[in-house]
Amino acid sequence: MFKVINANPFESNQECMLIGLFEQPEKFTGQLLELDDRFGGELTELVKSGDISAKSKSISVIHGLGKSGIKRFVFIGLGREKDLTFDALREAFGRVCKKLDDFRIRTLSTALDTFVTDQVSPNDAAHALSESYILATYIFSGYKQKSNEPDIDIESFEVFTNADSDEVSAALQVGSAHGEGTNSARTLVNTPGNMLTATDMAEYAKKLAQSYNFEIEILEKAEMEKLGMGAILAVNKGSAEPPYMIVLKYQGKDEWKDVIGLVGKGVTFDTGGYSLKPKDGIVGMKMDMGGAAAVLGAMEIIGKLRPEQNVVAVIPATDNMVSGEAFKPDDVITSFSGKTIEVLNTDAEGRLVLADAITYAKQHGAEFLVDVATLTGGVIIALGLDKTGALTNNEALFEEVLEASYEAGEFIWRLPYTAKDKERVRSSKIADLNNSPGREGHAIMGGAFIGEFAEDTPWVHLDIAGTATVKSSHDLGPEGATGVMVRTLALFVERFGQGEQ
């Protein structure tokens, strides 16, 4: 839908044009000076009077009124030019894009160069624009009956710039891919558990593989039993729905080496099992497959952008239900790795399914591991709702993930991971490990348990229990699922190893 045009934006005939406006120390310069001249200096007066604001993320609408072929100008306040960052620009674009429905337009345009600074290149601005547009205009329509009022959707978005059109087009495509992958993850997380079972997730992965030519393997229950995947099978015991171990492979190098393993928790609904969640805590547990959604969204981006990396994505998919056959506290189970686990809490099931998935990812050649999971309420107590918690056994790998998170605008905070933490998850008197050694440091304990299966493989754990959903709308999307870590994972893969070169 994005089209790059190397031409003077103000000589075009457009329904609506987005213009960036910085706080000016004296008067307009560059393209804005030209536009002001077309208005006979009236824009300067409107800024002085406050009718057009350059305050960060402010929005001002001015009609052409015959002085321009453009019907409507939307000025986006950007604050001081030296303070503009990629993140701030992305949020400013997002805020105005959320208001586009009010304009009832089918075409949109922007004078891209009005958003460019010494710190923000035309390519950066293009990436921010397309990513923000797609993220901010996302809607999960749900299952309500539709109104009779017809929707008016934007059909084309023309981007005027003096920069290299091929490079700007490529940046728009990258931003679009990142936004679309994130929105796909949002939709998965927003979908109710009865409409997104493990079977449905496996079918989704098949379609993804077909679309992007991934190699796919899906283990069914009988195959998992034969292999001895006792941890995920234990979680699945109470369910009427079959489990699946989903594997997607993308080979971007000639040889299958330096393989990145992305592992996402795919618990499609979590009752807590016999360690039953309270009624307030059980509502919303359709989002407990947010880690799987993040991995699937990242794989969509990888499939579109085709980076020169090797990636294996592994998703253990099941729900955690209560029945006469469900696993119980005090059970001892044997994981795929051979390590035995004393179950002290059936609501600490995510780390169990990830244990087998981590082991299977290593069997598929993963030499670097990142797992993503809505793992613990403890991470919310520790860090709040706006920060993803992290653990790692490898400083260099964590730095790569952290750099990707900075670029994605997704905040990560590293939690400590010590020898005493390892001792606590190994403290069972009757098994190699216990799955819940107590409430103290619970977020750390969840990650430390998974670390027992990563072993010496460089590994980063990301706990998104607090960040997978939001309760109110924001500049880059509505309430509900956020698609958090999709872009971080994709950027991590795209940039992997560049720091060593």
Short mmCIF file of C-alpha atoms in Angstrom, two decimals:
data_model
loop_
_atom_site.label_atom_id
_atom_site.label_comp_id
_atom_site.label_asym_id
_atom_site.label_seq_id
_atom_site.Cartn_x
_atom_site.Cartn_y
_atom_site.Cartn_z
CA MET A 1 0.00 0.00 0.00
CA PHE A 2 3.02 2.33 0.44
CA LYS A 3 4.29 4.15 -2.65
CA VAL A 4 7.43 6.29 -2.70
CA ILE A 5 7.38 9.41 -4.88
CA ASN A 6 10.40 11.63 -5.60
CA ALA A 7 8.53 14.89 -6.17
CA ASN A 8 7.49 18.08 -4.44
CA PRO A 9 4.71 16.98 -2.04
CA PHE A 10 2.99 20.37 -2.10
CA GLU A 11 2.44 20.30 -5.84
CA SER A 12 0.29 17.15 -5.53
CA ASN A 13 -3.44 16.73 -5.04
CA GLN A 14 -4.01 14.64 -1.92
CA GLU A 15 -6.88 13.96 0.44
CA CYS A 16 -4.66 14.26 3.47
CA MET A 17 -0.96 14.88 4.10
CA LEU A 18 1.04 14.32 7.30
CA ILE A 19 3.62 17.01 8.07
CA GLY A 20 6.26 16.94 10.80
CA LEU A 21 6.63 20.15 12.81
CA PHE A 22 9.57 20.93 15.08
CA GLU A 23 9.72 23.73 17.57
CA GLN A 24 11.23 26.56 15.53
CA PRO A 25 13.58 29.03 17.21
CA GLU A 26 12.72 31.78 14.72
CA LYS A 27 10.88 30.82 11.53
CA PHE A 28 10.18 27.97 9.13
CA THR A 29 12.94 26.54 6.95
CA GLY A 30 13.13 24.04 4.09
CA GLN A 31 9.88 22.48 2.90
CA LEU A 32 7.83 24.12 5.62
CA LEU A 33 9.03 27.55 4.47
CA GLU A 34 7.77 26.70 0.99
CA LEU A 35 4.42 25.60 2.41
CA ASP A 36 4.18 28.75 4.52
CA ASP A 37 4.81 30.84 1.39
CA ARG A 38 1.92 29.06 -0.34
CA PHE A 39 -0.28 30.11 2.58
CA GLY A 40 1.01 33.69 2.46
CA GLY A 41 2.71 33.37 5.85
CA GLU A 42 -0.47 32.26 7.60
CA LEU A 43 1.13 29.06 8.95
CA THR A 44 3.64 31.16 10.86
CA GLU A 45 0.80 33.12 12.40
CA LEU A 46 -1.11 29.93 13.28
CA VAL A 47 1.97 28.59 15.07
CA LYS A 48 2.42 31.86 16.96
CA SER A 49 -1.22 31.84 18.02
CA GLY A 50 -1.06 28.21 19.12
CA ASP A 51 -3.54 26.94 16.53
CA ILE A 52 -0.76 24.73 15.20
CA SER A 53 1.38 23.17 17.93
CA ALA A 54 4.89 21.76 17.68
CA LYS A 55 4.63 20.18 21.13
CA SER A 56 5.66 16.53 21.04
CA LYS A 57 2.87 14.26 19.75
CA SER A 58 0.38 17.11 19.34
CA ILE A 59 -1.91 16.96 16.30
CA SER A 60 -3.19 20.01 14.39
CA VAL A 61 -5.42 19.88 11.31
CA ILE A 62 -5.45 22.67 8.72
CA HIS A 63 -7.56 22.65 5.56
CA GLY A 64 -6.10 23.71 2.22
CA LEU A 65 -9.04 26.04 1.46
CA GLY A 66 -7.98 26.45 -2.14
CA LYS A 67 -4.45 27.57 -1.34
CA SER A 68 -3.15 24.10 -2.07
CA GLY A 69 -4.29 21.10 -4.07
CA ILE A 70 -4.06 19.14 -0.80
CA LYS A 71 -7.41 19.11 0.98
CA ARG A 72 -6.17 18.60 4.55
CA PHE A 73 -2.80 19.00 6.28
CA VAL A 74 -2.21 17.16 9.55
CA PHE A 75 0.71 18.64 11.49
CA ILE A 76 2.40 16.30 13.95
CA GLY A 77 4.29 18.04 16.74
CA LEU A 78 7.79 16.64 17.20
CA GLY A 79 9.20 18.87 19.95
CA ARG A 80 12.78 20.03 19.68
CA GLU A 81 14.63 18.66 16.68
CA LYS A 82 17.69 17.61 18.67
CA ASP A 83 15.52 15.56 21.06
CA LEU A 84 13.71 13.48 18.43
CA THR A 85 14.49 9.76 18.65
CA PHE A 86 13.31 6.82 16.59
CA ASP A 87 11.06 5.71 19.49
CA ALA A 88 9.56 9.18 19.89
CA LEU A 89 8.89 9.42 16.16
CA ARG A 90 7.28 5.98 16.13
CA GLU A 91 4.92 7.02 18.94
CA ALA A 92 4.10 10.33 17.25
CA PHE A 93 3.21 8.54 14.02
CA GLY A 94 1.21 6.02 16.01
CA ARG A 95 -0.84 8.69 17.76
CA VAL A 96 -1.91 10.37 14.53
CA CYS A 97 -2.56 7.08 12.74
CA LYS A 98 -5.02 6.08 15.49
CA LYS A 99 -7.07 9.14 14.57
CA LEU A 100 -7.31 8.38 10.86
CA ASP A 101 -10.75 6.78 11.19
CA ASP A 102 -12.09 10.21 12.16
CA PHE A 103 -10.99 11.60 8.78
CA ARG A 104 -12.96 9.06 6.71
CA ILE A 105 -10.36 8.99 3.92
CA ARG A 106 -9.23 6.35 1.42
CA THR A 107 -5.82 7.79 0.57
CA LEU A 108 -3.08 9.22 2.76
CA SER A 109 0.28 10.86 2.10
CA THR A 110 3.21 12.35 3.95
CA ALA A 111 6.07 14.74 3.34
CA LEU A 112 8.62 12.34 4.80
CA ASP A 113 11.54 14.78 4.77
CA THR A 114 9.79 17.00 7.33
CA PHE A 115 10.44 14.22 9.87
CA VAL A 116 14.16 13.83 9.10
CA THR A 117 16.92 15.11 11.44
CA ASP A 118 20.64 14.57 11.88
CA GLN A 119 19.76 11.65 14.17
CA VAL A 120 16.77 10.27 12.21
CA SER A 121 17.53 9.38 8.59
CA PRO A 122 14.92 9.14 5.81
CA ASN A 123 15.15 5.35 6.08
CA ASP A 124 14.57 5.50 9.84
CA ALA A 125 11.59 7.79 9.34
CA ALA A 126 10.16 5.46 6.68
CA HIS A 127 10.57 2.41 8.93
CA ALA A 128 8.93 4.22 11.85
CA LEU A 129 6.09 5.39 9.63
CA SER A 130 5.08 2.02 8.19
CA GLU A 131 5.57 0.10 11.41
CA SER A 132 3.58 2.65 13.42
CA TYR A 133 0.77 2.84 10.90
CA ILE A 134 0.26 -0.92 10.94
CA LEU A 135 0.57 -1.25 14.71
CA ALA A 136 -1.57 1.74 15.60
CA THR A 137 -4.46 0.90 13.26
CA TYR A 138 -4.71 -2.73 14.43
CA ILE A 139 -8.18 -3.82 15.51
CA PHE A 140 -9.27 -7.18 16.88
CA SER A 141 -12.83 -7.19 15.61
CA GLY A 142 -13.95 -9.98 17.93
CA TYR A 143 -17.26 -11.72 17.53
CA LYS A 144 -19.88 -9.00 17.80
CA GLN A 145 -22.44 -8.58 15.07
CA LYS A 146 -21.29 -6.01 12.53
CA SER A 147 -22.98 -2.63 12.16
CA ASN A 148 -24.51 -1.61 8.83
CA GLU A 149 -22.21 1.42 8.51
CA PRO A 150 -19.63 0.69 5.81
CA ASP A 151 -15.96 0.77 6.75
CA ILE A 152 -13.73 3.26 4.97
CA ASP A 153 -10.20 1.91 4.77
CA ILE A 154 -7.05 3.60 3.55
CA GLU A 155 -6.17 1.99 0.23
CA SER A 156 -2.92 3.79 -0.58
CA PHE A 157 -0.25 5.70 1.33
CA GLU A 158 2.01 7.92 -0.78
CA VAL A 159 5.37 8.88 0.70
CA PHE A 160 7.01 11.98 -0.81
CA THR A 161 10.76 12.31 -0.31
CA ASN A 162 13.94 13.56 -1.95
CA ALA A 163 15.86 10.54 -0.60
CA ASP A 164 16.72 7.41 -2.58
CA SER A 165 13.36 5.85 -3.47
CA ASP A 166 14.63 2.26 -3.47
CA GLU A 167 16.14 2.60 -0.01
CA VAL A 168 13.05 4.29 1.39
CA SER A 169 10.83 1.60 -0.18
CA ALA A 170 12.96 -1.10 1.44
CA ALA A 171 12.69 0.62 4.84
CA LEU A 172 8.91 0.86 4.44
CA GLN A 173 8.79 -2.87 3.68
CA VAL A 174 10.85 -3.74 6.76
CA GLY A 175 8.66 -1.59 9.00
CA SER A 176 5.53 -3.12 7.46
CA ALA A 177 6.84 -6.65 8.05
CA HIS A 178 7.58 -5.85 11.68
CA GLY A 179 4.13 -4.36 12.20
CA GLU A 180 2.31 -7.20 10.45
CA GLY A 181 4.19 -9.90 12.38
CA THR A 182 3.37 -8.16 15.65
CA ASN A 183 -0.29 -7.84 14.72
CA SER A 184 -0.45 -11.54 13.83
CA ALA A 185 0.80 -12.34 17.32
CA ARG A 186 -1.73 -9.95 18.84
CA THR A 187 -4.56 -11.74 17.05
CA LEU A 188 -3.36 -15.13 18.26
CA VAL A 189 -3.24 -13.93 21.87
CA ASN A 190 -6.63 -12.19 21.62
CA THR A 191 -8.32 -15.32 20.26
CA PRO A 192 -10.35 -17.24 22.90
CA GLY A 193 -9.01 -20.58 24.08
CA ASN A 194 -11.93 -22.53 22.61
CA MET A 195 -11.07 -21.07 19.20
CA LEU A 196 -7.31 -21.48 19.45
CA THR A 197 -6.53 -24.95 20.73
CA ALA A 198 -3.18 -26.69 20.35
CA THR A 199 -4.57 -28.23 17.18
CA ASP A 200 -5.46 -24.80 15.82
CA MET A 201 -1.97 -23.55 16.64
CA ALA A 202 -0.44 -26.47 14.76
CA GLU A 203 -2.62 -25.68 11.75
CA TYR A 204 -1.55 -22.04 11.93
CA ALA A 205 2.09 -23.11 11.91
CA LYS A 206 1.45 -25.27 8.84
CA LYS A 207 0.02 -22.30 6.95
CA LEU A 208 2.99 -20.17 8.02
CA ALA A 209 5.39 -22.82 6.77
CA GLN A 210 3.57 -23.03 3.45
CA SER A 211 3.55 -19.25 3.02
CA TYR A 212 7.28 -18.79 3.71
CA ASN A 213 8.74 -22.12 2.67
CA PHE A 214 9.78 -23.19 6.16
CA GLU A 215 10.59 -26.78 6.97
CA ILE A 216 8.00 -28.01 9.47
CA GLU A 217 7.71 -30.91 11.89
CA ILE A 218 4.76 -31.44 14.21
CA LEU A 219 5.04 -34.17 16.83
CA GLU A 220 1.75 -35.66 17.95
CA LYS A 221 1.05 -37.28 21.31
CA ALA A 222 2.06 -40.81 20.31
CA GLU A 223 5.39 -39.57 18.96
CA MET A 224 6.03 -37.56 22.12
CA GLU A 225 5.27 -40.62 24.22
CA LYS A 226 7.72 -42.67 22.16
CA LEU A 227 10.42 -40.02 22.62
CA GLY A 228 9.75 -39.71 26.34
CA MET A 229 8.62 -36.08 26.51
CA GLY A 230 7.20 -36.60 29.98
CA ALA A 231 7.05 -32.96 31.02
CA ILE A 232 4.69 -31.65 28.32
CA LEU A 233 2.73 -34.91 28.44
CA ALA A 234 2.19 -34.47 32.18
CA VAL A 235 0.76 -30.99 31.66
CA ASN A 236 -1.53 -32.33 28.95
CA LYS A 237 -2.86 -35.27 30.99
CA GLY A 238 -5.96 -33.43 32.21
CA SER A 239 -6.95 -32.20 28.75
CA ALA A 240 -9.40 -33.47 26.17
CA GLU A 241 -7.26 -31.68 23.55
CA PRO A 242 -4.15 -33.39 22.15
CA PRO A 243 -0.73 -31.77 22.59
CA TYR A 244 1.73 -30.91 19.81
CA MET A 245 5.41 -30.11 19.62
CA ILE A 246 5.66 -27.68 16.70
CA VAL A 247 8.98 -27.11 14.92
CA LEU A 248 9.62 -24.56 12.16
CA LYS A 249 13.03 -24.28 10.46
CA TYR A 250 14.35 -21.41 8.41
CA GLN A 251 17.73 -21.91 6.74
CA GLY A 252 19.33 -18.66 5.64
CA LYS A 253 22.88 -20.03 5.32
CA ASP A 254 24.36 -22.72 3.12
CA GLU A 255 25.19 -24.90 6.14
CA TRP A 256 23.01 -25.69 9.15
CA LYS A 257 25.30 -24.09 11.75
CA ASP A 258 25.19 -21.14 14.18
CA VAL A 259 21.54 -22.05 14.65
CA ILE A 260 19.35 -19.73 16.72
CA GLY A 261 16.65 -21.52 18.70
CA LEU A 262 13.46 -19.55 19.46
CA VAL A 263 11.24 -21.36 21.96
CA GLY A 264 7.77 -20.09 22.90
CA LYS A 265 5.40 -21.29 25.60
CA GLY A 266 2.18 -22.38 23.90
CA VAL A 267 -0.27 -23.05 26.75
CA THR A 268 -3.54 -22.15 25.05
CA PHE A 269 -5.45 -21.93 28.34
CA ASP A 270 -4.17 -22.31 31.87
CA THR A 271 -6.51 -23.23 34.70
CA GLY A 272 -3.55 -23.87 36.98
CA GLY A 273 -4.49 -27.54 37.12
CA TYR A 274 -5.05 -28.86 40.64
CA SER A 275 -3.16 -25.82 41.92
CA LEU A 276 -6.25 -24.03 40.64
CA LYS A 277 -6.14 -20.34 39.91
CA PRO A 278 -8.66 -18.11 41.75
CA LYS A 279 -11.64 -16.79 39.77
CA ASP A 280 -10.01 -13.41 39.21
CA GLY A 281 -6.73 -14.96 38.14
CA ILE A 282 -8.18 -17.45 35.69
CA VAL A 283 -9.92 -14.87 33.50
CA GLY A 284 -7.62 -13.87 30.67
CA MET A 285 -5.60 -17.08 30.66
CA LYS A 286 -6.18 -17.40 26.92
CA MET A 287 -3.07 -15.19 26.77
CA ASP A 288 -0.83 -17.89 28.26
CA MET A 289 0.40 -18.76 24.77
CA GLY A 290 1.86 -15.27 24.33
CA GLY A 291 5.37 -16.70 24.04
CA ALA A 292 4.32 -19.00 21.22
CA ALA A 293 2.58 -16.08 19.51
CA ALA A 294 5.77 -14.00 19.79
CA VAL A 295 7.82 -16.76 18.15
CA LEU A 296 5.26 -17.28 15.37
CA GLY A 297 5.08 -13.54 14.74
CA ALA A 298 8.87 -13.32 14.61
CA MET A 299 8.98 -16.23 12.17
CA GLU A 300 6.51 -14.38 9.93
CA ILE A 301 8.89 -11.40 9.84
CA ILE A 302 11.86 -13.70 9.21
CA GLY A 303 9.95 -15.38 6.38
CA LYS A 304 9.28 -12.02 4.73
CA LEU A 305 12.73 -10.46 5.18
CA ARG A 306 14.84 -13.63 4.65
CA PRO A 307 17.89 -12.77 6.82
CA GLU A 308 21.12 -14.73 6.36
CA GLN A 309 20.67 -16.70 9.57
CA ASN A 310 19.56 -20.18 10.58
CA VAL A 311 16.59 -20.40 12.92
CA VAL A 312 14.69 -23.24 14.53
CA ALA A 313 11.46 -22.31 16.28
CA VAL A 314 10.00 -24.79 18.77
CA ILE A 315 6.56 -24.40 20.35
CA PRO A 316 5.15 -26.83 22.93
CA ALA A 317 1.36 -26.52 22.53
CA THR A 318 -1.21 -27.77 25.04
CA ASP A 319 -3.65 -26.46 27.62
CA ASN A 320 -3.51 -27.10 31.38
CA MET A 321 -6.82 -28.49 32.59
CA VAL A 322 -8.32 -30.32 35.58
CA SER A 323 -9.75 -33.83 35.32
CA GLY A 324 -9.52 -37.22 36.98
CA GLU A 325 -6.43 -37.89 34.88
CA ALA A 326 -4.67 -34.57 35.43
CA PHE A 327 -1.21 -34.49 36.97
CA LYS A 328 -1.06 -33.59 40.65
CA PRO A 329 1.18 -31.94 43.21
CA ASP A 330 3.68 -34.50 44.56
CA ASP A 331 3.85 -36.32 41.19
CA VAL A 332 7.30 -37.11 39.84
CA ILE A 333 7.71 -36.93 36.07
CA THR A 334 10.60 -37.64 33.70
CA SER A 335 11.45 -34.98 31.15
CA PHE A 336 12.68 -35.54 27.60
CA SER A 337 16.23 -34.78 28.79
CA GLY A 338 16.00 -37.64 31.30
CA LYS A 339 15.96 -35.33 34.32
CA THR A 340 13.26 -36.14 36.85
CA ILE A 341 11.01 -33.42 38.26
CA GLU A 342 9.03 -33.29 41.49
CA VAL A 343 5.84 -31.36 40.82
CA LEU A 344 5.07 -29.06 43.73
CA ASN A 345 2.79 -26.71 41.79
CA THR A 346 0.73 -27.70 38.75
CA ASP A 347 0.32 -23.99 37.98
CA ALA A 348 4.04 -23.84 37.29
CA GLU A 349 3.39 -25.74 34.07
CA GLY A 350 4.98 -23.37 31.57
CA ARG A 351 8.49 -24.23 32.67
CA LEU A 352 7.62 -27.93 32.27
CA VAL A 353 6.52 -27.67 28.64
CA LEU A 354 9.51 -25.41 27.90
CA ALA A 355 11.87 -27.95 29.43
CA ASP A 356 11.05 -30.52 26.76
CA ALA A 357 10.96 -27.86 24.02
CA ILE A 358 14.40 -26.52 24.96
CA THR A 359 15.83 -30.04 24.84
CA TYR A 360 14.20 -30.69 21.47
CA ALA A 361 15.51 -27.38 20.06
CA LYS A 362 19.04 -28.46 21.00
CA GLN A 363 18.47 -31.78 19.27
CA HIS A 364 17.59 -29.81 16.14
CA GLY A 365 20.95 -28.09 16.31
CA ALA A 366 20.18 -24.91 18.25
CA GLU A 367 23.48 -23.43 19.44
CA PHE A 368 21.89 -20.29 20.90
CA LEU A 369 18.56 -20.27 22.73
CA VAL A 370 15.98 -17.60 23.52
CA ASP A 371 12.77 -18.69 25.23
CA VAL A 372 9.74 -16.44 25.61
CA ALA A 373 6.91 -17.16 28.02
CA THR A 374 4.11 -15.67 30.08
CA LEU A 375 5.76 -17.56 32.87
CA THR A 376 5.21 -16.03 36.31
CA GLY A 377 3.09 -13.59 38.23
CA GLY A 378 6.28 -12.99 40.17
CA VAL A 379 7.77 -10.96 37.32
CA ILE A 380 4.81 -8.56 37.60
CA ILE A 381 5.41 -8.16 41.35
CA ALA A 382 9.09 -7.52 40.69
CA LEU A 383 8.97 -5.29 37.61
CA GLY A 384 5.41 -4.13 37.02
CA LEU A 385 3.37 -4.38 33.84
CA ASP A 386 5.65 -2.52 31.46
CA LYS A 387 8.90 -4.45 31.74
CA THR A 388 9.89 -7.89 30.48
CA GLY A 389 12.07 -9.84 32.90
CA ALA A 390 15.15 -11.67 31.63
CA LEU A 391 17.62 -14.28 32.83
CA THR A 392 20.72 -15.51 31.04
CA ASN A 393 23.73 -17.78 31.32
CA ASN A 394 25.67 -15.87 28.66
CA GLU A 395 26.51 -12.17 28.80
CA ALA A 396 27.33 -11.78 25.09
CA LEU A 397 24.07 -13.36 23.94
CA PHE A 398 22.05 -11.27 26.38
CA GLU A 399 23.68 -8.09 25.05
CA GLU A 400 22.54 -8.99 21.54
CA VAL A 401 18.96 -9.53 22.74
CA LEU A 402 19.12 -6.32 24.75
CA GLU A 403 20.31 -4.30 21.75
CA ALA A 404 17.42 -5.70 19.71
CA SER A 405 14.96 -4.78 22.46
CA TYR A 406 16.26 -1.19 22.50
CA GLU A 407 15.69 -0.90 18.76
CA ALA A 408 12.23 -2.44 19.06
CA GLY A 409 11.29 -0.15 21.95
CA GLU A 410 10.49 -3.15 24.17
CA PHE A 411 11.96 -2.72 27.64
CA ILE A 412 13.86 -5.67 29.15
CA TRP A 413 15.32 -5.84 32.65
CA ARG A 414 17.79 -8.54 33.60
CA LEU A 415 17.20 -10.43 36.86
CA PRO A 416 20.04 -12.08 38.79
CA TYR A 417 20.77 -15.77 38.26
CA THR A 418 23.14 -17.27 40.82
CA ALA A 419 24.46 -20.59 42.03
CA LYS A 420 22.02 -20.42 44.97
CA ASP A 421 19.12 -20.11 42.52
CA LYS A 422 20.28 -23.28 40.84
CA GLU A 423 20.52 -25.00 44.23
CA ARG A 424 16.90 -24.12 44.99
CA VAL A 425 15.49 -25.74 41.83
CA ARG A 426 17.67 -28.78 42.57
CA SER A 427 16.46 -29.03 46.15
CA SER A 428 14.02 -31.94 45.74
CA LYS A 429 14.78 -34.91 47.98
CA ILE A 430 13.24 -37.42 45.58
CA ALA A 431 13.95 -36.04 42.07
CA ASP A 432 16.61 -34.15 40.16
CA LEU A 433 14.58 -30.94 40.22
CA ASN A 434 11.46 -29.41 41.72
CA ASN A 435 9.28 -27.11 39.67
CA SER A 436 8.40 -24.58 42.37
CA PRO A 437 10.77 -24.08 45.30
CA GLY A 438 8.74 -21.26 46.89
CA ARG A 439 7.30 -17.78 46.36
CA GLU A 440 10.54 -15.96 47.09
CA GLY A 441 12.13 -14.82 43.84
CA HIS A 442 9.49 -16.71 41.91
CA ALA A 443 10.30 -15.11 38.54
CA ILE A 444 13.95 -16.07 39.01
CA MET A 445 13.02 -19.62 40.01
CA GLY A 446 10.94 -20.07 36.85
CA GLY A 447 13.81 -18.99 34.68
CA ALA A 448 16.39 -20.94 36.69
CA PHE A 449 14.35 -24.11 36.17
CA ILE A 450 14.43 -23.63 32.40
CA GLY A 451 18.15 -22.97 32.64
CA GLU A 452 18.63 -26.52 33.90
CA PHE A 453 17.63 -27.70 30.42
CA ALA A 454 19.54 -25.05 28.47
CA GLU A 455 22.61 -26.28 30.41
CA ASP A 456 25.79 -24.93 28.78
CA THR A 457 24.09 -23.70 25.59
CA PRO A 458 24.07 -19.86 25.52
CA TRP A 459 20.55 -18.95 26.57
CA VAL A 460 18.28 -15.99 27.36
CA HIS A 461 14.91 -16.33 29.06
CA LEU A 462 12.23 -13.64 28.59
CA ASP A 463 9.25 -13.56 30.97
CA ILE A 464 6.44 -11.54 29.36
CA ALA A 465 3.69 -12.22 31.91
CA GLY A 466 3.34 -8.50 32.58
CA THR A 467 3.89 -7.15 29.07
CA ALA A 468 1.89 -9.55 26.88
CA THR A 469 -1.32 -7.56 27.35
CA VAL A 470 -2.38 -4.05 28.32
CA LYS A 471 -5.61 -2.84 29.91
CA SER A 472 -5.96 0.38 27.95
CA SER A 473 -5.16 1.65 24.47
CA HIS A 474 -1.85 3.36 23.73
CA ASP A 475 -0.15 5.18 20.86
CA LEU A 476 0.80 1.97 19.06
CA GLY A 477 -2.29 -0.12 19.58
CA PRO A 478 -5.51 -0.93 21.41
CA GLU A 479 -6.07 -2.63 24.74
CA GLY A 480 -5.52 -6.37 24.81
CA ALA A 481 -2.58 -8.25 23.34
CA THR A 482 0.60 -6.28 22.62
CA GLY A 483 2.56 -8.75 20.50
CA VAL A 484 5.50 -8.02 22.77
CA MET A 485 8.90 -9.48 21.83
CA VAL A 486 7.92 -10.22 18.21
CA ARG A 487 10.04 -7.35 16.91
CA THR A 488 12.78 -7.93 19.48
CA LEU A 489 13.16 -11.55 18.38
CA ALA A 490 13.09 -10.63 14.69
CA LEU A 491 15.66 -7.85 15.13
CA PHE A 492 17.82 -10.15 17.25
CA VAL A 493 17.86 -12.68 14.40
CA GLU A 494 18.39 -10.04 11.71
CA ARG A 495 21.32 -8.45 13.60
CA PHE A 496 22.80 -11.62 15.12
CA GLY A 497 26.57 -11.69 15.21
CA GLN A 498 27.03 -8.22 13.73
CA GLY A 499 28.79 -7.03 16.86
CA GLU A 500 31.58 -9.55 16.21
CA GLN A 501 32.15 -8.42 12.63
#
